[in-house]
Amino acid sequence: MKAGPILLLLCLCSCYLYAQQPYAVKGSLTDSAAGIKITDATISVLRAKDSTLCKFIWNNSSHNFSVPLKESGQFILLVSYPGYADYTAEFSLDSTKPVYDFQGINMLLRSRLLTEVLIQGKKAEMKIKGDTTEYDASAFHVEPNAKVEDLLRQFPGIEVDKDGKITAQGKTVNKVLVDGEEFFGDDPTLVTKNIRADMVDKVQVYERSSDQANFTGIDDGKKEKTINIKLKEDKKNGYFGKVEASGGTDNFYTGKLMFNAFKGKERFSAYGILDNTGHFGMDWGESSKYGMSNYNFNFGDDGSIRISGETNDELESYNGEYYGEGLPTAKNGGVHYDNKFNNDKTTVNVNYRIGSLAVDGNKRVITQNTLPSSYINTTSDQQFHNYLFRHKGNGRFEFKLDTTSTLVVNAAGGSRNSSVDNEYNTTSLRQDSTLLNTNSRAVHSKTDETTFNAGILFNKQLKKKGRKFSMGISEGYTRNNGNEFLKSAINYYNEKEGLDSSVVNDQNRVQHSDNNTLTANATFNEPLSDKAQLAFSYDFVLTNANSNLNTYKKSDSDKYDVLDSLYSNDFKIDNVSHQGGAMFIYKATKFRLSAGSKVSNVSFEQLNRYDNSTFKRNFVNINPQVYLTYTFSQSKSMTFNVTRRTQLPTVTQLQPVRINTDPLNIHLGNPDLDPSYSDDIYWNYNSYKAITQQYMYLNANFSLKHNSIVSNVVTDSAGASTYQYANIKKNGYNGGIWAMRDFKTNWWGMSLATMLSANTNVSYNMVNSVLNKATSYTISPELTLRKNADKKGYFEVNARPNYTIQKSSLLPSLNSNGLGFDAGAEFRVFLPKNFEFYSRTNFTYSPKTKSFNTDLKRTIWNMEVSRKFLKEKQLRVAASVNDLLNQNSGFNRNVSGSQITQNTYSTIRRYFMFTITWDFNKMGGAKPKS
């Protein structure tokens, strides 16, 4: 009696549900070759426009299936079953056809599919695994003998500029690894221009942490954007390389030799470069390359006061950077060896590099120095000759002592010798264009530096699962010796009466300094559960430094033997830092959280041996931090970080030392400085849809500064400026967003990338005791259209307008606001008979502003015609022209505090070049035995 009403109710409910979902897709699954009806398959329906999942079912009761849908539209049917190839097909539903019937779908075994059917299609180009983006190299077409650099240019989210500089997801890539190992240490271009593209299996992009952070899970905040090149297994046995020789007009030349021998996990590489075209394998960030890097051996942010490389009393020396100013001549060479042996229990990675760089040129710097009620315009013409010679080596040795213990040993050392020969002629004008002062200055210096550092890191997994212990210790030593001659003649002028006075300086400055730093660190992880743990850390830093600077004036005997005590000093510096931290770490399948804080105490003591006076300071810093990562799926993830970062005053800012390298710009120390700190927020989001090949990347950052250390500039009526740092209570801030969406279009299979970057910065400084607010806003959208046609060529066009607001509160009517524009086009065409044509054009427009009444319109057009010879196309002959229109003029503008600077300089312009390149390659063969 009671079953009837219940049955009737269920029928009414099912009719109601069917009425709410009038659309459906149906069919049946069989293996016709084997005569099998397939059940328990996964049937998914996705929206065609964005590949989002609408609904999925299992046909567990019958080989027939029916999937009800709530709405009409364009869809994709995806059928998956273990051992069978996936079946995909598009279909559409509307009011005239609410049900789509696939009828009998024939599923094919993967084994039979590979042997009987020729498949033509596009592999998934990339995957997102948490914070790692992985590209499948086989999904992209490259020409024979192409290099990794050519492969990277095709990847969504990665840009490679004309000099080889790599930008991934809006950040500069400073490290490129090969199978997770260092390759020539710290020069990405030696990988991207050297390794063959056809050897690459996968390319991974991620934020790399230190060895200790990877082991303990304690984020030390020291991350760098990294690319890891994973090689194919059958491409790890043999040798390959390249020989290149170029000669051109105006005595331009290039010579390159690169050799690589791989034998399984053993690799040897060597290279040599002679070049004066600016493409010498190390094209940016030269200071880090010539100096000693930490080689992934970090002990966290210890909060200690920086001493080495931060003192203003260092002699003026060349740091090895080249950003296009002047004409360079480079000679570089190096060798690399790495290997894993003893069943992968021992890893060795060593590098040695030697080289020199000379840069000659001239430049004009126009500076507008804003004062509370007026401004000063200064024009400085400079002739420079800079030279640097260096050699350095480093090694990393890892030993797996047992299944629970690992020992890592790092060592690096080298020397550098630099010289500077600079001559300046400077003229300063008042706002009414009357002459304020002139300065003729010459600086000639030589500096020698020796550096060595070494460290040991021990990691131990204890008996209890998740309980870990890590300890590290390192020591670094740096010694500098310098000798500088400074000559300057300054004329000061009255506004109406003309020449007022003159000051002549003729001095010899002799410097010696040494710095020894001992760093120790220990961490301990205690598990609370399978997913949660506590991590404790302790850092200790001890620094002893000596700095002696003697400044001599000429005596009546025309020798530099009269000590000028005002500009001389002799310091002994001791710095001790203790830091403790505690972090809570939680790891789940999709969610990871680490939160905690670090507390540090820094003691600083400086002894002035000239008068036996002692200067002491003590600081306490508290730095909370939160790191959160959420992985929605294999193709979608998000990261959110909040940290507090303390900035201690440097020795330069603290110590009361007078420096007169530039008599019109004097720097003083301020012993009363307090630390400043900032609250930093960072967020990013990654998403990739494999079927429709849509990639989206978003990141945003914001930093709020407290108790900022700012420059306090006092400029007198004669135009001489005295700089001293001070703390202010005003909170400056900076922030930015970077967004990109890359997807395939229906226009002949072209890819379209839309990008947007926006940045803001508000900072403060003091000018003649008046607070100045410097404001900067920049917004820049970008549109890029590209097409890679296999065996025919490729092209890419882009356009990037930008609008900039840069102003100062002292004189808001003077600013550097303006609308600029950049556009570029690049294409390569493969012609018959193995000919190729290549062209790259870039147009730049920088507007005139209220501060500078000049604009810049520049079109750089590079072109090349080449032909390949021999059976494997390994011989290449090319004729090229650099800057065909001869418009490459050095130019940039910069705003810093109350100063707006415009810099024009000599640089490499038009030349014609003839090049012969031979790529040799004997890779592959049987997989070597482990």
Short mmCIF file of N, CA and C in Angstrom, two decimals, residues 131-226:
data_model
loop_
_atom_site.label_atom_id
_atom_site.label_comp_id
_atom_site.label_asym_id
_atom_site.label_seq_id
_atom_site.Cartn_x
_atom_site.Cartn_y
_atom_site.Cartn_z
N ASP A 131 54.32 24.86 -8.40
CA ASP A 131 55.00 26.11 -8.78
C ASP A 131 55.97 25.91 -9.94
N THR A 132 55.89 24.74 -10.61
CA THR A 132 56.78 24.45 -11.73
C THR A 132 55.98 24.39 -13.03
N THR A 133 56.44 25.14 -14.03
CA THR A 133 55.86 25.07 -15.37
C THR A 133 56.80 24.24 -16.24
N GLU A 134 56.25 23.18 -16.86
CA GLU A 134 57.08 22.27 -17.65
C GLU A 134 56.64 22.29 -19.11
N TYR A 135 57.60 22.50 -20.01
CA TYR A 135 57.37 22.53 -21.44
C TYR A 135 57.89 21.23 -22.06
N ASP A 136 57.12 20.68 -22.98
CA ASP A 136 57.52 19.48 -23.72
C ASP A 136 58.20 19.93 -25.01
N ALA A 137 59.51 19.73 -25.09
CA ALA A 137 60.28 20.22 -26.23
C ALA A 137 59.84 19.58 -27.54
N SER A 138 59.35 18.33 -27.50
CA SER A 138 58.96 17.65 -28.73
C SER A 138 57.70 18.24 -29.35
N ALA A 139 56.97 19.07 -28.62
CA ALA A 139 55.76 19.70 -29.16
C ALA A 139 56.08 20.94 -29.98
N PHE A 140 57.36 21.31 -30.06
CA PHE A 140 57.78 22.51 -30.79
C PHE A 140 58.78 22.11 -31.87
N HIS A 141 58.68 22.76 -33.02
CA HIS A 141 59.55 22.45 -34.14
C HIS A 141 60.79 23.34 -34.11
N VAL A 142 61.96 22.74 -34.27
CA VAL A 142 63.21 23.49 -34.40
C VAL A 142 63.99 22.95 -35.58
N GLU A 143 64.79 23.78 -36.17
CA GLU A 143 65.59 23.41 -37.32
C GLU A 143 66.83 22.62 -36.87
N PRO A 144 67.42 21.87 -37.77
CA PRO A 144 68.67 21.17 -37.44
C PRO A 144 69.73 22.14 -36.93
N ASN A 145 70.46 21.71 -35.91
CA ASN A 145 71.54 22.49 -35.31
C ASN A 145 71.06 23.72 -34.54
N ALA A 146 69.74 23.83 -34.32
CA ALA A 146 69.23 24.93 -33.50
C ALA A 146 69.67 24.73 -32.06
N LYS A 147 69.75 25.85 -31.31
CA LYS A 147 70.18 25.81 -29.92
C LYS A 147 68.98 25.99 -28.99
N VAL A 148 69.21 25.80 -27.69
CA VAL A 148 68.15 25.94 -26.70
C VAL A 148 67.52 27.33 -26.76
N GLU A 149 68.31 28.33 -27.07
CA GLU A 149 67.80 29.69 -27.19
C GLU A 149 66.68 29.78 -28.23
N ASP A 150 66.83 29.08 -29.36
CA ASP A 150 65.79 29.08 -30.40
C ASP A 150 64.54 28.36 -29.92
N LEU A 151 64.70 27.35 -29.09
CA LEU A 151 63.56 26.61 -28.54
C LEU A 151 62.80 27.47 -27.54
N LEU A 152 63.51 28.17 -26.65
CA LEU A 152 62.86 28.97 -25.62
C LEU A 152 62.01 30.09 -26.21
N ARG A 153 62.42 30.63 -27.35
CA ARG A 153 61.68 31.73 -27.96
C ARG A 153 60.26 31.32 -28.35
N GLN A 154 60.00 30.02 -28.50
CA GLN A 154 58.67 29.56 -28.91
C GLN A 154 57.75 29.28 -27.72
N PHE A 155 58.28 29.29 -26.50
CA PHE A 155 57.49 28.91 -25.34
C PHE A 155 56.60 30.05 -24.88
N PRO A 156 55.32 29.78 -24.60
CA PRO A 156 54.45 30.81 -24.01
C PRO A 156 54.99 31.23 -22.63
N GLY A 157 54.99 32.55 -22.39
CA GLY A 157 55.44 33.05 -21.10
C GLY A 157 56.92 33.29 -20.98
N ILE A 158 57.70 32.97 -22.04
CA ILE A 158 59.14 33.16 -22.00
C ILE A 158 59.56 34.08 -23.14
N GLU A 159 60.39 35.06 -22.82
CA GLU A 159 60.92 35.98 -23.82
C GLU A 159 62.44 35.93 -23.82
N VAL A 160 63.03 35.96 -25.00
CA VAL A 160 64.49 36.00 -25.16
C VAL A 160 64.81 37.20 -26.04
N ASP A 161 65.56 38.16 -25.49
CA ASP A 161 65.84 39.36 -26.27
C ASP A 161 67.03 39.12 -27.20
N LYS A 162 67.42 40.15 -27.92
CA LYS A 162 68.46 40.03 -28.94
C LYS A 162 69.81 39.65 -28.35
N ASP A 163 70.03 39.94 -27.07
CA ASP A 163 71.30 39.62 -26.44
C ASP A 163 71.28 38.27 -25.73
N GLY A 164 70.13 37.58 -25.76
CA GLY A 164 70.03 36.29 -25.09
C GLY A 164 69.50 36.35 -23.69
N LYS A 165 69.16 37.54 -23.20
CA LYS A 165 68.60 37.67 -21.85
C LYS A 165 67.21 37.05 -21.82
N ILE A 166 66.95 36.22 -20.80
CA ILE A 166 65.71 35.46 -20.72
C ILE A 166 64.82 36.05 -19.64
N THR A 167 63.55 36.24 -19.98
CA THR A 167 62.53 36.66 -19.02
C THR A 167 61.44 35.61 -19.01
N ALA A 168 61.14 35.06 -17.84
CA ALA A 168 60.11 34.04 -17.69
C ALA A 168 59.08 34.51 -16.70
N GLN A 169 57.81 34.58 -17.14
CA GLN A 169 56.70 34.97 -16.28
C GLN A 169 56.97 36.32 -15.60
N GLY A 170 57.56 37.23 -16.38
CA GLY A 170 57.78 38.59 -15.90
C GLY A 170 59.04 38.79 -15.10
N LYS A 171 59.83 37.73 -14.86
CA LYS A 171 61.04 37.84 -14.06
C LYS A 171 62.26 37.41 -14.87
N THR A 172 63.40 38.05 -14.58
CA THR A 172 64.64 37.73 -15.27
C THR A 172 65.17 36.38 -14.78
N VAL A 173 65.59 35.53 -15.73
CA VAL A 173 66.17 34.23 -15.39
C VAL A 173 67.67 34.40 -15.25
N ASN A 174 68.18 34.14 -14.03
CA ASN A 174 69.61 34.27 -13.77
C ASN A 174 70.32 32.93 -13.67
N LYS A 175 69.57 31.84 -13.72
CA LYS A 175 70.19 30.53 -13.57
C LYS A 175 69.55 29.57 -14.56
N VAL A 176 70.38 28.85 -15.34
CA VAL A 176 69.94 27.79 -16.24
C VAL A 176 70.73 26.53 -15.90
N LEU A 177 70.02 25.46 -15.54
CA LEU A 177 70.63 24.20 -15.16
C LEU A 177 70.49 23.19 -16.28
N VAL A 178 71.31 22.16 -16.25
CA VAL A 178 71.21 21.03 -17.18
C VAL A 178 71.03 19.77 -16.34
N ASP A 179 69.87 19.15 -16.45
CA ASP A 179 69.53 17.98 -15.62
C ASP A 179 69.72 18.29 -14.13
N GLY A 180 69.33 19.50 -13.74
CA GLY A 180 69.39 19.88 -12.34
C GLY A 180 70.76 20.28 -11.83
N GLU A 181 71.78 20.28 -12.69
CA GLU A 181 73.14 20.59 -12.28
C GLU A 181 73.60 21.91 -12.88
N GLU A 182 74.51 22.58 -12.14
CA GLU A 182 75.12 23.81 -12.63
C GLU A 182 75.89 23.53 -13.93
N PHE A 183 75.86 24.48 -14.85
CA PHE A 183 76.60 24.38 -16.09
C PHE A 183 77.31 25.71 -16.30
N PHE A 184 78.61 25.75 -16.03
CA PHE A 184 79.39 26.97 -16.04
C PHE A 184 78.89 27.97 -15.00
N GLY A 185 78.29 27.46 -13.91
CA GLY A 185 77.97 28.31 -12.77
C GLY A 185 76.87 29.29 -13.02
N ASP A 186 77.19 30.53 -13.35
CA ASP A 186 76.23 31.63 -13.26
C ASP A 186 76.02 32.38 -14.57
N ASP A 187 76.23 31.72 -15.71
CA ASP A 187 76.03 32.41 -16.99
C ASP A 187 74.99 31.66 -17.81
N PRO A 188 73.75 32.11 -17.83
CA PRO A 188 72.70 31.39 -18.57
C PRO A 188 72.99 31.25 -20.05
N THR A 189 73.63 32.24 -20.67
CA THR A 189 73.83 32.20 -22.12
C THR A 189 74.76 31.08 -22.56
N LEU A 190 75.64 30.63 -21.67
CA LEU A 190 76.53 29.53 -22.04
C LEU A 190 75.77 28.22 -22.16
N VAL A 191 74.58 28.12 -21.60
CA VAL A 191 73.72 26.97 -21.81
C VAL A 191 72.85 27.18 -23.04
N THR A 192 72.15 28.31 -23.09
CA THR A 192 71.16 28.54 -24.14
C THR A 192 71.79 28.69 -25.51
N LYS A 193 73.03 29.15 -25.60
CA LYS A 193 73.70 29.31 -26.88
C LYS A 193 74.58 28.11 -27.23
N ASN A 194 74.66 27.14 -26.32
CA ASN A 194 75.60 26.05 -26.50
C ASN A 194 74.92 24.69 -26.68
N ILE A 195 73.93 24.38 -25.84
CA ILE A 195 73.26 23.08 -25.89
C ILE A 195 72.33 23.04 -27.10
N ARG A 196 72.31 21.91 -27.82
CA ARG A 196 71.48 21.74 -29.00
C ARG A 196 70.02 21.53 -28.59
N ALA A 197 69.12 22.12 -29.35
CA ALA A 197 67.69 22.01 -29.05
C ALA A 197 67.18 20.60 -29.23
N ASP A 198 67.74 19.83 -30.19
CA ASP A 198 67.23 18.48 -30.42
C ASP A 198 67.65 17.49 -29.34
N MET A 199 68.46 17.94 -28.38
CA MET A 199 68.85 17.10 -27.26
C MET A 199 67.88 17.23 -26.07
N VAL A 200 66.97 18.20 -26.15
CA VAL A 200 66.15 18.56 -24.99
C VAL A 200 64.88 17.73 -24.97
N ASP A 201 64.56 17.20 -23.80
CA ASP A 201 63.31 16.47 -23.59
C ASP A 201 62.25 17.39 -22.96
N LYS A 202 62.57 17.97 -21.82
CA LYS A 202 61.65 18.85 -21.10
C LYS A 202 62.40 20.10 -20.66
N VAL A 203 61.65 21.20 -20.49
CA VAL A 203 62.19 22.44 -19.95
C VAL A 203 61.31 22.85 -18.78
N GLN A 204 61.90 23.02 -17.61
CA GLN A 204 61.15 23.36 -16.40
C GLN A 204 61.50 24.78 -15.96
N VAL A 205 60.48 25.53 -15.56
CA VAL A 205 60.66 26.89 -15.06
C VAL A 205 60.09 26.95 -13.65
N TYR A 206 60.89 27.42 -12.69
CA TYR A 206 60.43 27.47 -11.31
C TYR A 206 61.30 28.45 -10.51
N GLU A 207 60.87 28.71 -9.27
CA GLU A 207 61.66 29.53 -8.35
C GLU A 207 62.57 28.60 -7.56
N ARG A 208 63.87 28.79 -7.71
CA ARG A 208 64.82 27.88 -7.08
C ARG A 208 65.22 28.39 -5.70
N SER A 209 65.17 27.49 -4.71
CA SER A 209 65.59 27.80 -3.36
C SER A 209 66.96 27.22 -3.10
N SER A 210 67.54 27.49 -1.94
CA SER A 210 68.84 26.96 -1.59
C SER A 210 68.72 25.48 -1.26
N ASP A 211 69.87 24.79 -1.20
CA ASP A 211 69.88 23.37 -0.86
C ASP A 211 69.24 23.14 0.50
N GLN A 212 69.55 24.00 1.45
CA GLN A 212 69.05 23.81 2.80
C GLN A 212 67.54 24.05 2.86
N ALA A 213 67.05 25.06 2.14
CA ALA A 213 65.61 25.34 2.13
C ALA A 213 64.85 24.19 1.49
N ASN A 214 65.42 23.58 0.45
CA ASN A 214 64.76 22.44 -0.19
C ASN A 214 64.66 21.25 0.76
N PHE A 215 65.68 21.07 1.59
CA PHE A 215 65.69 19.93 2.51
C PHE A 215 64.76 20.15 3.70
N THR A 216 64.81 21.33 4.30
CA THR A 216 64.07 21.57 5.54
C THR A 216 62.65 22.07 5.30
N GLY A 217 62.39 22.66 4.14
CA GLY A 217 61.09 23.26 3.90
C GLY A 217 60.96 24.65 4.48
N ILE A 218 62.03 25.17 5.10
CA ILE A 218 62.03 26.53 5.66
C ILE A 218 62.42 27.49 4.55
N ASP A 219 61.49 28.30 4.13
CA ASP A 219 61.76 29.24 3.04
C ASP A 219 62.62 30.38 3.57
N ASP A 220 63.83 30.52 3.02
CA ASP A 220 64.73 31.57 3.47
C ASP A 220 64.57 32.85 2.66
N GLY A 221 63.61 32.89 1.74
CA GLY A 221 63.35 34.10 0.97
C GLY A 221 64.34 34.36 -0.15
N LYS A 222 65.35 33.51 -0.29
CA LYS A 222 66.36 33.70 -1.33
C LYS A 222 66.07 32.78 -2.49
N LYS A 223 65.22 33.25 -3.38
CA LYS A 223 64.84 32.47 -4.54
C LYS A 223 65.25 33.21 -5.81
N GLU A 224 65.46 32.46 -6.87
CA GLU A 224 65.77 33.07 -8.15
C GLU A 224 65.07 32.27 -9.25
N LYS A 225 64.57 33.00 -10.24
CA LYS A 225 63.90 32.35 -11.36
C LYS A 225 64.91 31.48 -12.11
N THR A 226 64.55 30.20 -12.28
CA THR A 226 65.49 29.21 -12.79
C THR A 226 64.84 28.40 -13.91
#
